[in-house]
Amino acid sequence: MTLVPPPPGPRRPFSPPPFAEGRLSSGIPVRAARWGKRPTVAVAVVFPGAGSAGDPPGREGTAEVTAETFLGGTGKRTARELAAALDDLAAILEVSAGADSSVARFHVLEEDLDEGLDLLAEVLTEASFPEDEFEKNRRRHIDTLAEQRSEPDFLGRERLLDRLYPGHPYGRFTATEPGLRALTRDDVTRCAAERFPLANATLLVAGAADPERLLEAAERAFGGVAATPSPPPAPIRPPCDLVDFTIHLVNRPGSVQTNFLFARPALPRRHPRYVTALVANQSLGGGASSRLFHVLREERSLTYGAYSNLSPRVAAGHFAAAIDCRTEVTSEALDGLLSLIRVYAEEGPTEAEHVRSVKNLLGTFVLGRETPGAILQDEVTRLLHGLPDDEFATWRDRVAAVTRFQARDAARDLFAPSVGVLAAVGDAATIRPVLERFGDVTLWDSDGPRV
Amino acid sequence: MIRAPSRGGCEEVPIRKPGFDIPCEARTLANGLRVVVAPQPGLPVVTVDVTYDVGSRVEPEGKTGFAHLFEHLMFEGSENVGKGEHFRLVAEAGGQMNGTTSEDRTNYFETLPSECLDLALFLEADRMRALVLTQEKLENQREAVKEEKRLRIDNQPYAHSFEVADGIAWDAFAYRHPVIGSMEDLDASSIGDAREFYRRYYAPGNALLCLAGDVEPADAFSRVERFFGPVPARETPQPFRVEEPAPSGPRRGSVADPHAALPALHVNHKAPERRHPDLFALAYAEKILGGGESATLWRRLVKDEEKALSLSVSVDERRGPSLVRVFSIARPGVPLSVLENEIEAALVRLAADGPTEAEMERARRMLAAELIRGTQTTQSIAFLLTEYGLYDGDPSLWRTDVARLLALDRADVRDACARTFVSSRRSVVEVLPEPPR
């Protein structure tokens, strides 16, 4: 007897938690929500415009090293004492720089919330950026870069962004060695003062406590800090349009695979068509049931995984697809990847694919929001990209409203590989002749320069 | 038919920290399938996890990688689920799914909106009852696994060195060979192997099913019975034990790595099996040496003295003997002998003096916090309960272990380190960058 998969029961309600909002006595905006079942609290302090895209030319790496050196000590504690104080609370603090912004993320047990927030405030207002700690971080970044150059994923992303956003700050995947070598402590203290002022920041708190309690704790720790308003960082200019399709091969002798990354300009996160593009992407390469995975792995045995995604920034965004294949099938895999994207861009999803993608995005929206940290990330995204207050409250309705034809049109406008950048990482001696069948190939050394 | 329930007790051992519980109920179906239900009201999310008591440790020589290859075949269709349909049905339900293979077990899991619970039960029951194996599917997934090996091991810096380090640390073949296997053995695997493997290890009596999340136990057990009750009982394999000879180190080795940019070092020590008292104490050592910004060994080598670019300390906890791993990448110009001496000195110091009171308390808080943060999702809860339910026959036993873990003192840690960080248990592997040929 053949059995059929059981249908779902009635959809159970889910809404992201409302955020209580306020402004601390210091003027810092704050938002708090009760979320999660465990006695833990997640905190994020968002510094819009403090990302690596704002690094001065010749000082690439400023934001990254500045963010990291916040943990180099304060007016009250050495780096070692600060580390011990954080670990005594079993707290986790990470200050990291993205392309558009920097974020301090902090996790602390609910019972230690007051003490933890005091420590966070101390770090963000009294960081002393000692010369020796700055130098150690700078040197470690330089050595880390050397190590990362042995990783195919790093080499591919570095070249992809460099060619996708030529001459634009978004074209830098990470700090550069010349930029790090030129960096001084003065650059870092200036960056901290100009790009990390608390007056420009927003404090977000979520955890297993009443929002009033979370807001009170935030006021206690941050209400009295000096938060002098500072001019907001200059907006990032949009990148230039790409007009053609180019192939860039990073030579990695001894590679047993070819790692492909294709990307082309798409949309910034706040664009009205972003949700439509997300639905369109889901059918093409959003998961293991999507077309790229199904054809390239399950039908043709060319790769372990094949996925695509949207990578939105504040001033731009791109669509990207990736596969890794054994060197021997480089031609078939690349032809398969580009053909699938091309056909999809022309025809869009089938009705079945579209329905599945919408249902998948509606369902996984709930799954990804089990923890306070996940809920906080929604708020970080909303703030960073200037999205409306109800962005995530209405998100599922907007996904459900996307039609197959709208998805098709988005694919046509945003995914077609007639323009874009193909970055390939592999053994050039073997795969260069193969790639040349697809167009002119520019060869790059794994150390960065064009050969 | 459902046998008499055995309710997991909640009160027998008080937890000093972290101050929360994970209620659950356990039953066994007539066909031998063990079932654990852990209601977590709140979000409409449920995780369904089926873990089979088979991992790469059962593989004999010449069959390496087969348990993992078989895991892939489990997604390729069963009597009522066509090839590719498993992925599509879970996606359409708004769910996520995957499977993983370790040395000790293989698991399959779906996390979905809870109104789609029946779908996950249907999919898991169908492939437990009537997996459809074909030569074409085997060849397809063999290539996927070989590509996975190239992606994760053969084309990455340092990855192969972990296989070499395991090969040197262990005597028993069960743990000496990698989960992903060798290309030669993968090539040699046959559809007959797959059918025999399924028959031997994928019986309901060799598995545990855990549901965690937005479920009500009585209703959940009823649904489980509806989908899994008809799965026929089959013979279950004899329990497997890893027979590792007494430590006979120290051992040394080296590996040339064409992808590595900098030299690196593995310093491993054999340790007892999971739940052994020394393993709890070694969890403290892991935190004191390498966990957090203030960890002594990490701070000294990576931050203060800039001898290492990275350093990790981990207890690779297993059902057979375990391994305490230290892996460190050297800074340019720093000889590996310097790293080795520093690492050994730190281990010897901890074994001789034990941790300070401050280090002990810090580690204790970090371990408690880790448990709190590590059980925030339905999936992590399902994994925790499944481990104890399958390995120990009692999904609630984690509470006992948390109490045991958090009750240890400095002398316990010192003594466990003194027993573990000895030369007879040690194996060291140097990773040397080699220009590609």
Tab-separated table of N, CA, C and O in Angstrom, chain B residues 164-223:
chain	number	residue	atom	x	y	z
B	164	VAL	N	45.900	12.243	10.451
B	164	VAL	CA	47.206	11.662	10.784
B	164	VAL	C	47.366	11.578	12.301
B	164	VAL	O	47.823	10.565	12.840
B	165	ALA	N	46.971	12.654	12.994
B	165	ALA	CA	47.102	12.671	14.455
B	165	ALA	C	46.258	11.566	15.089
B	165	ALA	O	46.699	10.907	16.037
B	166	ASP	N	45.057	11.340	14.574
B	166	ASP	CA	44.218	10.256	15.109
B	166	ASP	C	44.844	8.899	14.821
B	166	ASP	O	44.802	7.988	15.652
B	167	GLY	N	45.422	8.766	13.638
B	167	GLY	CA	46.050	7.500	13.269
B	167	GLY	C	47.216	7.152	14.178
B	167	GLY	O	47.513	5.974	14.399
B	168	ILE	N	47.869	8.175	14.692
B	168	ILE	CA	49.008	7.948	15.592
B	168	ILE	C	48.546	7.764	17.032
B	168	ILE	O	49.093	6.964	17.786
B	169	ALA	N	47.501	8.477	17.420
B	169	ALA	CA	47.050	8.428	18.822
B	169	ALA	C	46.433	7.078	19.179
B	169	ALA	O	46.639	6.566	20.272
B	170	TRP	N	45.666	6.518	18.266
B	170	TRP	CA	44.887	5.322	18.598
B	170	TRP	C	45.549	4.044	18.101
B	170	TRP	O	46.216	4.044	17.068
B	171	ASP	N	45.307	2.971	18.818
B	171	ASP	CA	45.707	1.641	18.359
B	171	ASP	C	44.535	0.924	17.714
B	171	ASP	O	44.680	0.267	16.687
B	172	ALA	N	43.368	1.019	18.339
B	172	ALA	CA	42.202	0.308	17.820
B	172	ALA	C	41.775	0.938	16.491
B	172	ALA	O	41.658	2.161	16.382
B	173	PHE	N	41.516	0.088	15.524
B	173	PHE	CA	41.136	0.606	14.205
B	173	PHE	C	39.853	1.435	14.285
B	173	PHE	O	39.646	2.374	13.511
B	174	ALA	N	39.010	1.097	15.258
B	174	ALA	CA	37.717	1.768	15.388
B	174	ALA	C	37.854	3.288	15.392
B	174	ALA	O	37.071	3.998	14.754
B	175	TYR	N	38.822	3.802	16.135
B	175	TYR	CA	39.004	5.255	16.209
B	175	TYR	C	40.201	5.743	15.389
B	175	TYR	O	40.402	6.947	15.270
B	176	ARG	N	40.981	4.798	14.874
B	176	ARG	CA	42.197	5.214	14.161
B	176	ARG	C	41.891	5.712	12.758
B	176	ARG	O	42.677	6.442	12.171
B	177	HIS	N	40.764	5.322	12.224
B	177	HIS	CA	40.484	5.721	10.836
B	177	HIS	C	39.448	6.859	10.814
B	177	HIS	O	38.616	6.988	11.712
B	178	PRO	N	39.488	7.706	9.803
B	178	PRO	CA	38.581	8.856	9.764
B	178	PRO	C	37.152	8.485	9.384
B	178	PRO	O	36.932	7.530	8.627
B	179	VAL	N	36.208	9.255	9.900
B	179	VAL	CA	34.789	9.024	9.600
B	179	VAL	C	34.539	9.098	8.100
B	179	VAL	O	33.764	8.315	7.550
B	180	ILE	N	35.199	10.027	7.431
B	180	ILE	CA	34.932	10.222	5.995
B	180	ILE	C	35.489	9.063	5.164
B	180	ILE	O	35.047	8.824	4.053
B	181	GLY	N	36.449	8.303	5.729
B	181	GLY	CA	36.979	7.127	5.042
B	181	GLY	C	38.035	7.473	4.012
B	181	GLY	O	38.493	8.606	3.914
B	182	SER	N	38.416	6.449	3.247
B	182	SER	CA	39.420	6.653	2.193
B	182	SER	C	38.729	6.557	0.836
B	182	SER	O	37.695	5.902	0.690
B	183	MET	N	39.320	7.201	-0.150
B	183	MET	CA	38.768	7.150	-1.505
B	183	MET	C	38.697	5.702	-1.997
B	183	MET	O	37.723	5.297	-2.641
B	184	GLU	N	39.727	4.919	-1.669
B	184	GLU	CA	39.771	3.535	-2.147
B	184	GLU	C	38.608	2.723	-1.560
B	184	GLU	O	37.925	1.983	-2.280
B	185	ASP	N	38.389	2.889	-0.267
B	185	ASP	CA	37.301	2.128	0.363
B	185	ASP	C	35.938	2.601	-0.133
B	185	ASP	O	35.018	1.791	-0.324
B	186	LEU	N	35.800	3.904	-0.338
B	186	LEU	CA	34.524	4.417	-0.858
B	186	LEU	C	34.276	3.836	-2.247
B	186	LEU	O	33.153	3.422	-2.572
B	187	ASP	N	35.331	3.790	-3.065
B	187	ASP	CA	35.195	3.228	-4.414
B	187	ASP	C	34.811	1.751	-4.382
B	187	ASP	O	34.107	1.259	-5.260
B	188	ALA	N	35.301	1.067	-3.355
B	188	ALA	CA	35.075	-0.378	-3.301
B	188	ALA	C	33.718	-0.745	-2.707
B	188	ALA	O	33.320	-1.914	-2.765
B	189	SER	N	33.003	0.205	-2.159
B	189	SER	CA	31.738	-0.126	-1.496
B	189	SER	C	30.689	-0.553	-2.531
B	189	SER	O	30.661	-0.050	-3.652
B	190	SER	N	29.842	-1.478	-2.132
B	190	SER	CA	28.885	-2.051	-3.081
B	190	SER	C	27.461	-1.919	-2.557
B	190	SER	O	27.232	-1.669	-1.368
B	191	ILE	N	26.525	-2.132	-3.451
B	191	ILE	CA	25.122	-2.079	-3.056
B	191	ILE	C	24.805	-3.220	-2.070
B	191	ILE	O	23.955	-3.078	-1.177
B	192	GLY	N	25.543	-4.299	-2.201
B	192	GLY	CA	25.377	-5.398	-1.241
B	192	GLY	C	25.798	-4.971	0.157
B	192	GLY	O	25.133	-5.314	1.150
B	193	ASP	N	26.887	-4.220	0.229
B	193	ASP	CA	27.321	-3.679	1.531
B	193	ASP	C	26.217	-2.815	2.135
B	193	ASP	O	25.949	-2.872	3.340
B	194	ALA	N	25.608	-2.005	1.292
B	194	ALA	CA	24.586	-1.078	1.780
B	194	ALA	C	23.379	-1.854	2.327
B	194	ALA	O	22.844	-1.531	3.389
B	195	ARG	N	22.957	-2.876	1.603
B	195	ARG	CA	21.783	-3.645	2.062
B	195	ARG	C	22.080	-4.352	3.382
B	195	ARG	O	21.243	-4.411	4.279
B	196	GLU	N	23.286	-4.899	3.493
B	196	GLU	CA	23.656	-5.603	4.714
B	196	GLU	C	23.787	-4.622	5.890
B	196	GLU	O	23.371	-4.930	7.016
B	197	PHE	N	24.320	-3.458	5.602
B	197	PHE	CA	24.481	-2.431	6.652
B	197	PHE	C	23.116	-1.993	7.170
B	197	PHE	O	22.902	-1.863	8.377
B	198	TYR	N	22.201	-1.788	6.263
B	198	TYR	CA	20.832	-1.381	6.639
B	198	TYR	C	20.174	-2.478	7.473
B	198	TYR	O	19.566	-2.209	8.510
B	199	ARG	N	20.324	-3.703	7.022
B	199	ARG	CA	19.709	-4.817	7.745
B	199	ARG	C	20.282	-4.937	9.154
B	199	ARG	O	19.559	-5.139	10.121
B	200	ARG	N	21.581	-4.746	9.258
B	200	ARG	CA	22.231	-5.000	10.538
B	200	ARG	C	22.028	-3.853	11.531
B	200	ARG	O	21.805	-4.098	12.714
B	201	TYR	N	22.098	-2.624	11.066
B	201	TYR	CA	22.176	-1.504	12.014
B	201	TYR	C	20.938	-0.603	12.055
B	201	TYR	O	20.820	0.218	12.946
B	202	TYR	N	20.051	-0.705	11.088
B	202	TYR	CA	18.944	0.253	11.030
B	202	TYR	C	17.620	-0.354	11.498
B	202	TYR	O	16.540	0.032	11.057
B	203	ALA	N	17.734	-1.267	12.443
B	203	ALA	CA	16.541	-1.834	13.081
B	203	ALA	C	15.990	-0.844	14.094
B	203	ALA	O	16.749	-0.077	14.690
B	204	PRO	N	14.654	-0.844	14.305
B	204	PRO	CA	14.090	0.095	15.302
B	204	PRO	C	14.692	-0.089	16.691
B	204	PRO	O	14.855	0.875	17.431
B	205	GLY	N	15.065	-1.332	17.016
B	205	GLY	CA	15.647	-1.580	18.323
B	205	GLY	C	17.056	-1.047	18.471
B	205	GLY	O	17.612	-1.081	19.573
B	206	ASN	N	17.631	-0.567	17.380
B	206	ASN	CA	18.987	-0.009	17.442
B	206	ASN	C	18.954	1.515	17.327
B	206	ASN	O	19.955	2.138	16.974
B	207	ALA	N	17.783	2.109	17.602
B	207	ALA	CA	17.643	3.558	17.404
B	207	ALA	C	16.892	4.187	18.571
B	207	ALA	O	16.229	3.495	19.358
B	208	LEU	N	17.022	5.477	18.657
B	208	LEU	CA	16.232	6.260	19.617
B	208	LEU	C	15.640	7.453	18.883
B	208	LEU	O	16.337	8.149	18.130
B	209	LEU	N	14.349	7.666	19.109
B	209	LEU	CA	13.625	8.797	18.507
B	209	LEU	C	13.351	9.822	19.593
B	209	LEU	O	12.814	9.486	20.659
B	210	CYS	N	13.726	11.059	19.347
B	210	CYS	CA	13.458	12.120	20.327
B	210	CYS	C	12.660	13.245	19.666
B	210	CYS	O	12.986	13.684	18.557
B	211	LEU	N	11.597	13.674	20.354
B	211	LEU	CA	10.815	14.830	19.919
B	211	LEU	C	10.979	15.917	20.972
B	211	LEU	O	10.686	15.688	22.152
B	212	ALA	N	11.438	17.079	20.572
B	212	ALA	CA	11.612	18.172	21.523
B	212	ALA	C	10.971	19.428	20.960
B	212	ALA	O	11.168	19.760	19.788
B	213	GLY	N	10.179	20.105	21.790
B	213	GLY	CA	9.599	21.364	21.339
B	213	GLY	C	8.130	21.464	21.663
B	213	GLY	O	7.673	21.029	22.735
B	214	ASP	N	7.367	21.987	20.722
B	214	ASP	CA	5.951	22.282	20.917
B	214	ASP	C	5.128	20.999	20.753
B	214	ASP	O	4.430	20.818	19.747
B	215	VAL	N	5.264	20.107	21.710
B	215	VAL	CA	4.513	18.843	21.685
B	215	VAL	C	3.955	18.576	23.077
B	215	VAL	O	4.527	18.996	24.083
B	216	GLU	N	2.841	17.860	23.095
B	216	GLU	CA	2.264	17.425	24.366
B	216	GLU	C	2.517	15.924	24.424
B	216	GLU	O	2.231	15.187	23.465
B	217	PRO	N	3.119	15.410	25.518
B	217	PRO	CA	3.613	14.030	25.518
B	217	PRO	C	2.579	12.988	25.088
B	217	PRO	O	2.885	12.142	24.236
B	218	ALA	N	1.370	13.014	25.644
B	218	ALA	CA	0.413	11.962	25.308
B	218	ALA	C	0.100	11.974	23.815
B	218	ALA	O	0.078	10.926	23.144
B	219	ASP	N	-0.126	13.145	23.295
B	219	ASP	CA	-0.413	13.270	21.867
B	219	ASP	C	0.807	12.845	21.041
B	219	ASP	O	0.673	12.147	20.029
B	220	ALA	N	1.987	13.239	21.490
B	220	ALA	CA	3.204	12.910	20.737
B	220	ALA	C	3.421	11.402	20.696
B	220	ALA	O	3.718	10.833	19.639
B	221	PHE	N	3.256	10.722	21.848
B	221	PHE	CA	3.443	9.268	21.859
B	221	PHE	C	2.417	8.591	20.963
B	221	PHE	O	2.708	7.593	20.293
B	222	SER	N	1.218	9.121	20.931
B	222	SER	CA	0.187	8.545	20.080
B	222	SER	C	0.571	8.662	18.602
B	222	SER	O	0.426	7.725	17.823
B	223	ARG	N	1.090	9.819	18.246
B	223	ARG	CA	1.514	9.997	16.840
B	223	ARG	C	2.705	9.101	16.508
B	223	ARG	O	2.792	8.518	15.421
